[in-house]
Amino acid sequence: MTFSGHTPDSREYRRLILGLFFAGIATFAQLYSPQAVLPQIAADLDVGPATAALAVSAATLGLAAAVIPWSVVADRAGRVPAMAVGILAATVLGLAAPFSQEIAVLLVLRFAEGVALGAVPAVALVYLNEEVSRRHAAAAAGSYIAGTTVGGLLGRVVSGVVADLSDWRTGVWIAGALCAGSAALFLWLARGHEDSCPVGCARRAGPASARACSPHCGPRSSSPSTRRVSC
């Protein structure tokens, strides 16, 4: 029987939805964590408020610029591997950014962080549409969107509260550590889906030849004991 997508009664569905929820948190908590501490950044680095605000704008610009390139990468390398590489790279950059001693260094790191973060929004909803039953795709997408909303809120709250008790560097770093934990949960929950077939292979060569490109390409099966990914 042809596989038509995971449904809410399956373990794979629950792992997938929860994993992307944590991916949303890891992405948007990093993206907006400096927003709550912009006055402290301006004072510490001796720049104006508008310049300090670029710490947020640089990351959002990097994310916007990287969405299409990441979608191309995901077509060739697989959805989950692309998201994993992006979120891991962003976490490392996010933990390094608070150590910046100059605004120029901070902005470069934040831009690079945004580029890495672009992997998740570029791929997540397409990946859900491929893996989840069409009947439940909207609800599944809502779970990911909820993660992005929670992440944006958590990033601001955590960095702001910690900065009030310490300084902005500690606040942003703690928010980054929270994102690292969320990223780890995403990778753990997504580990059963890392065999995604690069759909670019199928588009170029067709399903029969695609199986030669990847050992995981082939007809989907309704059996949970078989590989779930088709080209």
XYZ file of C-alpha atoms in Angstrom:
231
model
C 0.000 0.000 0.000
C 1.367 3.429 -0.961
C 2.402 5.682 1.897
C 0.185 8.805 2.080
C 1.749 10.575 5.041
C 1.993 10.191 8.800
C -1.211 10.658 10.802
C -1.685 11.875 14.411
C -2.078 8.326 15.716
C 1.474 7.399 14.674
C 4.661 7.755 16.712
C 6.475 9.215 13.702
C 3.923 12.026 13.411
C 4.297 12.983 17.063
C 8.092 12.957 16.902
C 8.080 15.012 13.711
C 5.702 17.670 15.048
C 7.465 17.963 18.390
C 10.862 18.097 16.704
C 9.840 20.954 14.426
C 8.262 22.743 17.402
C 11.685 22.759 19.080
C 13.322 23.764 15.792
C 11.025 26.796 15.704
C 12.022 27.699 19.255
C 15.732 27.292 18.509
C 15.441 29.469 15.395
C 13.392 32.414 16.576
C 14.687 32.622 20.153
C 18.146 33.216 18.657
C 16.824 35.627 16.096
C 15.162 37.998 18.560
C 17.096 37.548 21.818
C 19.126 40.787 21.371
C 15.973 42.860 20.945
C 15.349 43.059 24.693
C 18.884 44.246 25.465
C 19.501 46.832 22.747
C 19.982 49.733 25.225
C 22.653 47.721 27.063
C 24.355 46.829 23.774
C 24.402 50.502 22.749
C 25.905 51.586 26.077
C 28.461 48.779 26.286
C 29.732 49.068 22.719
C 29.451 52.875 22.689
C 27.147 53.150 19.690
C 23.837 54.854 19.049
C 20.467 53.110 19.512
C 19.938 52.829 15.753
C 23.303 51.141 15.290
C 22.639 48.750 18.162
C 19.310 47.824 16.567
C 21.236 46.479 13.591
C 22.067 43.468 15.783
C 18.511 42.296 15.147
C 18.252 43.612 11.588
C 21.487 41.922 10.478
C 20.188 38.510 11.527
C 16.783 38.969 9.888
C 18.502 40.200 6.712
C 20.758 37.142 6.683
C 17.773 34.846 7.165
C 15.815 36.498 4.339
C 18.797 36.299 1.981
C 19.428 32.623 2.759
C 15.943 31.123 2.400
C 16.132 30.391 -1.334
C 19.736 29.075 -1.263
C 18.847 26.780 1.650
C 15.857 25.429 -0.250
C 18.188 24.514 -3.123
C 20.592 22.820 -0.705
C 17.715 20.864 0.873
C 16.587 19.629 -2.543
C 19.980 18.059 -3.057
C 21.131 17.066 0.414
C 17.811 16.210 2.067
C 15.429 18.171 4.282
C 16.544 17.018 7.724
C 20.311 17.204 7.009
C 19.923 20.778 5.726
C 17.958 21.856 8.799
C 20.412 20.080 11.110
C 23.463 21.776 9.585
C 21.772 25.181 9.629
C 20.544 24.995 13.199
C 23.866 23.661 14.530
C 25.854 26.375 12.754
C 23.447 29.046 14.012
C 23.730 27.779 17.583
C 27.540 27.979 17.510
C 27.426 31.502 16.055
C 24.743 32.533 18.538
C 26.876 31.408 21.473
C 29.899 33.267 20.050
C 28.127 36.572 19.300
C 27.881 37.838 22.924
C 31.688 37.775 23.210
C 32.007 40.476 20.518
C 33.954 43.511 21.697
C 33.100 45.673 18.690
C 29.808 46.379 16.978
C 31.209 45.398 13.567
C 32.142 41.927 14.818
C 28.739 41.518 16.453
C 26.937 42.471 13.241
C 29.003 40.076 11.117
C 28.312 37.202 13.500
C 24.626 38.054 13.671
C 24.353 38.192 9.876
C 26.070 34.812 9.576
C 23.776 33.463 12.290
C 20.750 34.638 10.324
C 22.077 32.948 7.182
C 22.382 29.674 9.085
C 18.940 30.078 10.661
C 17.407 30.430 7.194
C 17.614 26.652 6.808
C 14.636 26.019 9.097
C 11.930 28.311 7.648
C 13.163 27.480 4.141
C 12.586 23.768 4.623
C 10.259 23.074 7.552
C 6.842 23.564 5.945
C 7.840 21.804 2.721
C 9.148 18.907 4.778
C 5.918 18.728 6.773
C 3.891 18.695 3.583
C 5.940 15.738 2.309
C 5.834 13.718 5.518
C 2.376 14.373 6.984
C -0.981 13.287 5.646
C -2.553 16.092 3.639
C -5.614 15.972 5.845
C -3.494 16.884 8.867
C -0.889 19.118 7.186
C -2.465 22.392 8.340
C -2.580 21.302 11.979
C 1.007 20.089 11.764
C 2.127 23.409 10.281
C 0.354 25.172 13.143
C 2.541 23.315 15.616
C 5.683 24.569 13.884
C 4.321 28.128 13.759
C 3.560 27.895 17.479
C 7.194 26.972 18.078
C 8.389 30.052 16.206
C 6.067 32.278 18.257
C 7.115 30.724 21.567
C 10.748 30.983 20.505
C 10.530 34.668 19.679
C 8.905 35.365 23.049
C 11.326 33.195 25.038
C 14.367 34.761 23.409
C 13.293 38.255 24.414
C 12.143 37.324 27.922
C 15.166 35.203 28.841
C 17.775 37.661 27.559
C 15.976 40.628 29.115
C 15.481 39.064 32.554
C 19.039 37.718 32.752
C 20.474 41.035 31.514
C 18.679 42.857 34.336
C 20.412 40.554 36.819
C 23.789 40.545 35.078
C 24.585 42.087 31.676
C 23.476 41.810 28.056
C 26.228 39.372 27.134
C 25.107 36.899 29.757
C 21.473 37.389 28.773
C 22.064 36.700 25.091
C 24.387 33.779 25.903
C 21.810 32.140 28.189
C 19.189 32.543 25.468
C 21.663 30.915 23.077
C 22.149 28.036 25.510
C 18.360 27.584 25.605
C 18.425 27.424 21.811
C 21.217 24.847 21.948
C 19.018 22.650 24.137
C 16.080 23.068 21.768
C 18.309 22.265 18.802
C 19.508 19.101 20.549
C 15.909 18.025 21.131
C 15.097 18.684 17.472
C 18.028 16.569 16.311
C 17.099 13.743 18.678
C 13.447 13.735 17.620
C 14.319 14.005 13.914
C 16.913 11.253 13.950
C 14.428 8.718 12.562
C 13.819 10.960 9.547
C 17.392 11.615 8.483
C 17.033 9.357 5.453
C 15.075 11.895 3.410
C 15.611 11.398 -0.289
C 17.062 14.436 -2.082
C 14.148 15.300 -4.339
C 16.457 17.076 -6.768
C 17.822 13.656 -7.672
C 14.341 12.434 -8.515
C 13.535 15.490 -10.573
C 16.629 15.033 -12.679
C 16.618 11.288 -13.082
C 13.178 9.921 -12.263
C 12.313 7.454 -9.467
C 14.122 4.459 -10.952
C 17.425 6.271 -11.404
C 16.925 8.143 -8.121
C 17.181 4.850 -6.266
C 20.696 4.600 -7.643
C 21.424 8.087 -6.249
C 20.253 7.193 -2.758
C 19.670 3.803 -1.164
C 16.676 5.245 0.642
C 14.790 6.256 -2.497
C 11.929 4.091 -3.490
C 8.208 3.533 -3.123
C 6.803 4.410 0.275
C 5.203 1.690 2.272
C 2.427 1.879 4.835
C 4.390 -0.470 7.075
C 6.198 1.328 9.936
C 9.035 -1.165 9.684
C 10.056 -0.042 6.208
C 11.662 3.149 4.979
C 9.174 5.948 4.689
C 10.742 8.247 2.146
C 10.046 8.236 -1.553
C 11.399 10.256 -4.398
